[in-house]
Coordinates of C-alpha atoms in Angstrom, one line a residue:
M1 CA 38.6 18.1 13.6
Q2 CA 39.2 16.3 10.3
I3 CA 36.7 13.5 11.3
D4 CA 34.0 16.1 12.0
Q5 CA 34.6 17.8 8.7
Y6 CA 34.4 14.4 7.0
G7 CA 31.2 13.6 8.8
F8 CA 29.7 16.9 7.8
A9 CA 30.7 16.4 4.2
K10 CA 29.1 13.0 4.1
K11 CA 25.8 14.3 5.5
K12 CA 25.8 17.1 3.0
K13 CA 26.4 14.6 0.2
R14 CA 23.5 12.5 1.4
R15 CA 21.1 15.5 1.4
L16 CA 22.4 16.4 -2.0
N17 CA 21.8 12.9 -3.4
M18 CA 18.2 12.9 -2.1
K19 CA 17.7 16.4 -3.6
I20 CA 18.9 15.2 -7.0
I21 CA 16.4 12.3 -7.2
L22 CA 13.5 14.5 -6.0
D23 CA 14.5 17.2 -8.5
K24 CA 14.4 14.6 -11.3
A25 CA 10.9 13.7 -10.3
T26 CA 9.9 17.3 -10.2
K27 CA 11.3 17.8 -13.7
Q28 CA 9.6 14.6 -15.0
L29 CA 6.3 15.8 -13.6
A30 CA 6.7 19.2 -15.3
Q31 CA 7.4 17.4 -18.6
N32 CA 4.4 15.2 -18.2
L33 CA 6.5 12.0 -18.3
P34 CA 5.9 8.9 -16.3
F35 CA 7.9 8.1 -13.2
V36 CA 7.8 6.3 -9.8
L37 CA 9.7 7.0 -6.6
Y38 CA 9.6 4.4 -3.9
K39 CA 11.2 3.1 -0.7
K40 CA 10.8 -0.5 0.6
P41 CA 10.0 -1.2 4.3
N42 CA 12.9 -0.7 6.7
N43 CA 15.2 -0.1 3.8
A44 CA 17.3 3.1 3.3
N45 CA 17.3 3.1 -0.5
V46 CA 15.0 5.4 -2.4
I47 CA 14.6 4.2 -6.0
G48 CA 13.4 6.3 -9.0
L49 CA 12.3 5.0 -12.4
F50 CA 12.0 7.9 -14.9
Q51 CA 10.4 6.8 -18.2
K52 CA 11.9 8.4 -21.3
N53 CA 8.6 8.7 -23.2
D54 CA 4.9 9.0 -22.4
S55 CA 3.9 5.6 -23.8
L56 CA 1.5 3.5 -21.8
F57 CA 3.2 0.0 -21.4
L58 CA 1.1 -3.0 -20.2
V59 CA 2.1 -6.2 -18.6
Q60 CA 1.6 -9.1 -20.9
D61 CA 2.7 -12.2 -19.1
F62 CA 4.5 -11.0 -15.9
T63 CA 8.0 -11.8 -17.4
E64 CA 8.7 -8.0 -17.9
K65 CA 11.1 -6.0 -15.8
G66 CA 10.2 -2.8 -14.1
F67 CA 7.6 -1.3 -11.8
V68 CA 4.1 -2.7 -12.0
F69 CA 0.9 -0.8 -11.0
T70 CA -2.2 -3.0 -11.1
S71 CA -5.9 -2.3 -10.4
F72 CA -8.2 -4.1 -7.9
D73 CA -10.1 -5.9 -10.7
G74 CA -6.9 -6.9 -12.4
N75 CA -7.9 -5.4 -15.7
Q76 CA -5.2 -2.7 -15.7
N77 CA -1.6 -3.9 -15.4
I78 CA 0.5 -0.8 -16.0
I79 CA 4.3 -1.1 -16.1
I80 CA 7.1 1.5 -16.1
P81 CA 9.7 -0.7 -17.9
E82 CA 13.3 -0.9 -16.8
N83 CA 14.5 -0.9 -20.4
Q84 CA 12.5 2.3 -21.2
S85 CA 13.6 4.3 -18.1
E86 CA 16.5 5.9 -16.4
V87 CA 16.9 4.3 -13.0
S88 CA 18.3 6.2 -10.0
R89 CA 19.0 5.0 -6.4
V90 CA 20.1 7.0 -3.4
V91 CA 20.4 6.3 0.3
Y92 CA 17.9 8.2 2.5
Y93 CA 18.8 9.0 6.1
K94 CA 16.0 10.1 8.4
N95 CA 16.5 13.6 9.7
K96 CA 15.2 15.0 13.0
T97 CA 12.3 17.0 11.4
D98 CA 9.1 16.7 13.5
Y99 CA 5.8 16.7 11.8
P100 CA 3.2 17.6 14.4
E101 CA -0.3 16.2 14.4
I102 CA -2.7 18.5 12.5
E103 CA -6.4 19.1 12.9
S104 CA -8.1 17.4 10.0
N105 CA -11.8 17.7 9.0
L106 CA -13.9 14.7 9.7
P107 CA -16.0 13.2 6.9
N108 CA -19.6 14.5 6.8
E109 CA -22.5 12.8 8.4
L110 CA -23.9 11.6 5.1
D111 CA -20.7 9.6 4.6
R112 CA -21.0 8.1 8.0
I113 CA -24.6 7.0 7.4
H114 CA -23.8 5.5 4.0
F115 CA -20.8 3.5 5.3
K116 CA -22.7 2.2 8.3
K117 CA -25.5 1.0 6.1
L118 CA -23.0 -0.7 3.8
V119 CA -21.4 -2.4 6.8
T120 CA -24.8 -3.5 8.1
K121 CA -25.6 -5.0 4.8
G122 CA -22.2 -6.9 4.8
I123 CA -22.9 -8.3 8.3
Q124 CA -26.4 -9.5 7.2
A125 CA -24.8 -11.3 4.2
I126 CA -22.4 -13.0 6.5
E127 CA -25.2 -14.0 8.8
N128 CA -27.0 -15.4 5.7
N129 CA -23.9 -17.6 5.1
E130 CA -23.0 -15.8 1.8
F131 CA -19.4 -15.5 2.9
K132 CA -17.3 -15.4 6.2
K133 CA -15.7 -12.1 5.7
V134 CA -15.9 -9.1 3.4
V135 CA -13.7 -6.0 3.2
L136 CA -15.8 -2.9 2.6
S137 CA -14.3 0.5 1.7
R138 CA -15.2 4.1 1.0
K139 CA -13.8 7.0 -0.9
E140 CA -13.4 10.4 0.7
M141 CA -12.7 13.6 -1.2
V142 CA -10.4 16.2 0.4
D143 CA -9.7 19.7 -0.9
L144 CA -6.0 20.5 -1.4
V145 CA -4.5 23.9 -0.6
H146 CA -0.8 23.5 0.0
F147 CA -0.1 20.2 -1.6
D148 CA 3.2 19.4 -3.3
L149 CA 3.5 15.8 -4.6
I150 CA 7.3 15.5 -4.2
K151 CA 7.3 17.0 -0.7
A152 CA 4.4 14.7 0.2
F153 CA 6.5 11.7 -0.8
E154 CA 9.5 12.9 1.2
K155 CA 7.2 13.3 4.2
L156 CA 5.8 9.8 3.8
V157 CA 9.3 8.4 3.7
Q158 CA 10.1 10.3 6.9
L159 CA 7.0 9.3 8.8
Y160 CA 6.4 5.7 7.8
P161 CA 9.8 3.9 7.5
S162 CA 8.3 0.4 8.1
T163 CA 5.9 0.6 5.1
F164 CA 6.3 0.5 1.3
V165 CA 6.2 4.2 0.4
Y166 CA 5.6 5.3 -3.2
C167 CA 4.7 8.1 -5.5
F168 CA 3.5 7.1 -9.0
F169 CA 2.7 9.3 -12.0
H170 CA 1.6 8.6 -15.6
P171 CA -0.1 11.2 -17.7
K172 CA -2.5 8.5 -19.0
V173 CA -3.2 7.0 -15.6
G174 CA -2.9 9.8 -13.0
V175 CA -1.1 10.5 -9.7
W176 CA -1.1 8.1 -6.8
F177 CA 0.9 7.9 -3.6
G178 CA 0.8 6.0 -0.4
A179 CA 2.3 4.1 2.4
T180 CA 1.2 0.5 2.6
P181 CA 2.0 -2.1 5.3
E182 CA 0.9 -5.2 3.3
Q183 CA 3.1 -7.2 1.1
L184 CA 1.4 -9.2 -1.6
V185 CA 4.3 -11.5 -2.5
K186 CA 8.1 -11.5 -2.7
A187 CA 9.4 -14.1 -5.1
N188 CA 12.4 -15.4 -7.1
S189 CA 12.5 -18.3 -9.6
T190 CA 12.3 -20.9 -6.9
S191 CA 10.6 -19.6 -3.7
F192 CA 8.1 -17.0 -2.4
Q193 CA 7.2 -15.1 0.8
T194 CA 3.9 -13.5 1.6
I195 CA 2.0 -12.4 4.7
A196 CA -1.5 -12.5 6.3
L197 CA -2.5 -9.1 7.6
A198 CA -5.7 -8.3 9.5
G199 CA -6.9 -6.5 12.6
T200 CA -6.6 -2.8 13.1
Q201 CA -6.3 -0.5 16.1
K202 CA -5.0 2.9 16.8
D203 CA -1.6 3.3 18.5
R204 CA -2.1 4.4 22.1
G205 CA 1.6 4.8 23.0
S206 CA 2.1 1.3 24.5
S207 CA 4.1 -1.6 23.1
E208 CA 1.6 -4.0 24.6
V209 CA -1.3 -4.5 22.2
F210 CA -4.5 -6.3 23.2
W211 CA -6.5 -7.9 20.4
E212 CA -10.1 -8.8 20.8
E213 CA -11.5 -12.2 19.6
K214 CA -13.0 -10.5 16.5
E215 CA -9.5 -9.4 15.3
K216 CA -7.9 -12.7 16.2
E217 CA -10.6 -14.7 14.3
E218 CA -10.3 -12.4 11.3
Q219 CA -6.5 -13.0 11.3
E220 CA -7.0 -16.8 11.5
F221 CA -9.5 -16.6 8.6
V222 CA -7.0 -14.8 6.4
T223 CA -4.0 -17.0 7.4
D224 CA -5.9 -20.3 6.8
Y225 CA -7.2 -19.1 3.5
I226 CA -3.8 -18.1 2.2
V227 CA -2.1 -21.3 3.3
E228 CA -4.9 -23.4 1.8
T229 CA -4.7 -21.5 -1.5
L230 CA -0.9 -21.7 -1.7
N231 CA -0.9 -25.5 -1.2
E232 CA -1.6 -25.6 -4.9
A233 CA 1.7 -23.8 -5.7
A234 CA 4.0 -25.3 -3.1
N235 CA 4.5 -28.7 -1.4
E236 CA 5.3 -27.2 2.0
V237 CA 4.1 -23.8 3.3
V238 CA 5.8 -22.5 6.4
V239 CA 3.7 -20.3 8.7
S240 CA 5.0 -18.1 11.6
K241 CA 3.0 -17.3 14.8
P242 CA 1.0 -14.1 14.5
Y243 CA 2.5 -11.0 15.9
S244 CA 1.7 -7.3 16.2
L245 CA 3.0 -4.9 13.5
K246 CA 2.9 -1.1 13.8
A247 CA 2.5 0.9 10.6
G248 CA 2.6 4.6 11.3
S249 CA -0.1 5.2 14.0
I250 CA -1.9 1.9 13.3
W251 CA -1.4 -1.6 14.7
H252 CA -2.1 -4.8 12.7
I253 CA -1.8 -8.5 13.3
K254 CA 0.7 -10.1 10.9
T255 CA 1.7 -13.7 10.1
D256 CA 4.6 -14.5 7.8
I257 CA 4.1 -17.3 5.2
S258 CA 6.7 -18.8 2.8
G259 CA 7.2 -21.7 0.5
V260 CA 9.1 -23.3 -2.4
F261 CA 7.4 -23.4 -5.8
N262 CA 6.1 -26.7 -7.2
S263 CA 7.2 -27.6 -10.7
G264 CA 5.3 -25.5 -13.2
F265 CA 4.5 -22.7 -10.8
G266 CA 5.9 -19.2 -10.6
L267 CA 5.1 -15.6 -9.9
Q268 CA 2.2 -15.2 -12.3
Q269 CA 0.4 -18.2 -10.8
V270 CA 0.9 -17.0 -7.2
I271 CA -0.4 -13.6 -8.1
R272 CA -3.5 -15.2 -9.6
L273 CA -4.0 -17.2 -6.4
L274 CA -3.4 -14.3 -4.0
H275 CA -4.9 -11.2 -5.6
P276 CA -7.1 -9.8 -4.3
T277 CA -6.1 -10.9 -0.8
P278 CA -8.6 -11.7 2.0
A279 CA -7.3 -8.5 3.7
V280 CA -8.7 -6.3 0.9
C281 CA -11.5 -8.5 -0.4
G282 CA -12.9 -11.2 1.8
L283 CA -13.5 -15.0 2.2
P284 CA -14.4 -16.8 0.0
K285 CA -12.7 -14.4 -2.4
D286 CA -15.0 -14.7 -5.4
K287 CA -18.3 -14.3 -3.5
A288 CA -16.9 -11.4 -1.4
K289 CA -15.6 -9.6 -4.6
V290 CA -19.1 -9.9 -6.2
F291 CA -20.7 -8.3 -3.1
I292 CA -18.1 -5.5 -3.2
L293 CA -18.6 -4.7 -6.8
E294 CA -22.4 -4.7 -6.4
N295 CA -22.6 -2.7 -3.2
E296 CA -19.7 -0.2 -2.7
N297 CA -21.1 2.0 -5.5
Y298 CA -17.8 3.4 -6.6
D299 CA -14.8 2.1 -8.6
R300 CA -11.8 1.3 -6.5
T301 CA -9.5 1.5 -9.6
F302 CA -6.0 1.1 -8.2
Y303 CA -6.9 1.1 -4.5
T304 CA -6.4 -2.5 -3.2
G305 CA -4.6 -3.4 -6.4
F306 CA -0.9 -4.1 -6.2
L307 CA 2.4 -2.4 -7.1
G308 CA 6.1 -2.8 -6.9
E309 CA 9.2 -4.3 -8.4
L310 CA 8.5 -6.9 -11.2
N311 CA 11.3 -9.4 -11.9
Y312 CA 14.1 -7.0 -10.8
D313 CA 15.3 -5.8 -7.4
F314 CA 16.7 -2.3 -8.1
T315 CA 18.3 -2.3 -4.6
T316 CA 20.5 -5.4 -5.1
D317 CA 20.5 -5.6 -8.9
S318 CA 19.1 -9.2 -8.7
I319 CA 16.3 -11.0 -10.4
S320 CA 13.3 -11.1 -8.0
S321 CA 9.9 -9.5 -7.5
D322 CA 8.6 -7.5 -4.5
L323 CA 4.9 -6.6 -4.7
F324 CA 2.7 -4.8 -2.2
V325 CA -1.0 -4.2 -1.8
N326 CA -2.1 -0.6 -2.6
L327 CA -3.4 0.5 0.8
R328 CA -3.2 3.8 2.7
C329 CA -3.2 5.6 -0.6
A330 CA -4.5 8.7 -2.3
E331 CA -5.3 9.7 -5.9
I332 CA -4.5 13.3 -6.7
F333 CA -6.3 15.6 -9.0
D334 CA -5.8 19.3 -9.7
S335 CA -6.9 20.6 -6.3
Q336 CA -8.4 17.5 -4.7
A337 CA -7.5 14.1 -3.4
N338 CA -9.4 10.9 -3.2
L339 CA -8.6 9.0 0.0
Y340 CA -9.4 5.3 0.1
V341 CA -10.0 3.4 3.4
G342 CA -11.5 0.0 4.1
C343 CA -12.4 -2.3 7.0
G344 CA -12.6 -6.1 7.4
I345 CA -16.2 -7.1 8.3
T346 CA -17.0 -10.3 10.1
K347 CA -20.2 -11.5 12.0
D348 CA -18.9 -9.7 15.1
S349 CA -18.4 -6.3 13.5
I350 CA -20.2 -3.3 14.9
P351 CA -21.0 -0.6 12.2
E352 CA -20.1 2.4 14.4
K353 CA -16.7 0.9 15.3
E354 CA -16.0 0.1 11.7
W355 CA -16.8 3.7 10.8
Q356 CA -14.4 5.0 13.4
E357 CA -11.7 2.6 12.2
S358 CA -12.0 4.0 8.7
V359 CA -11.7 7.5 10.1
N360 CA -8.5 6.6 12.0
K361 CA -7.0 5.1 8.8
S362 CA -7.8 8.2 6.8
V363 CA -5.9 10.4 9.3
T364 CA -2.6 8.7 8.1
M365 CA -3.0 10.2 4.6
K366 CA -4.6 13.5 5.7
R367 CA -1.4 14.1 7.8
I368 CA 0.5 14.1 4.5
L369 CA -1.7 16.3 2.4
D370 CA -0.8 19.6 4.0
C371 CA 2.8 20.2 2.8
R372 CA 3.3 23.4 4.9
I373 CA 4.7 21.2 7.6

């Protein structure tokens, strides 16, 4: 009987700890003060950085400590500094709450036509040998009725434990949250780890995943490019065999890549080499990026930028960085959300299939936006 009571008390304390950090975030939001909540993939710790003022701090040379939030074009490098914030950490234990699938509105026909035209133009550019791959995206606006930012974060944590889940607010930047499966880089002073991620298909309830040649080729493009790029920063780059990774209801192909820094190289140089990655931009990177900026007809802002721990691991209290690409994300306004979704385009892409892939990806975030469940 004493063991049962002790176990009940521990569970009650865990729930209380989680409530405390969520209540802090709610209070911070009400006071219009910056904060971030996040949980790393397959890690039970939920971290909160609660900035004590509303100043907008910028990264100068990537030696700062804190939580960084960077735009796709690399021109906005926001940081919530460790030395300007209260830091909280609690252990989150998944409960048995079920979140049923909900009926979500499909994008309108005009969105479909525009995106298919964009994809077709990208395929034509590939056939003209302008680049090998380009990642094209779209923005979808969704009306919010029952949205609660803190509840949405907790729901993300519950539903997507194998991703990097976050909720970011700054009164001079806005509100963003998401669940991304893609790591940009994990690094300390001597070594780094990164991944190549490509290929997308919806989960059909089987652990056996079949990949078509188009997805395999795309993954090989991405892996080869990253390895070749990182040869500048490391003498020896170690590459795993590709394997399937499930993130929520979506499967990807993933390859692990690691290395030891050459003399004179470190985090800032690796970020410069990797960002934006082929998984969110294309190959070759510079030519694909020009095509994106000239043809997508909207500003990605922080979508496909990167975010995460800069020069400090708040879970282990050690000096390291753990950065992720900002995918599967939403930007929140008063009563609306902007959802951002993209697809990797190669010579074998089919516009209608790419459109459907973008719709499947948007379902991940739409499932979060209704906070009644």
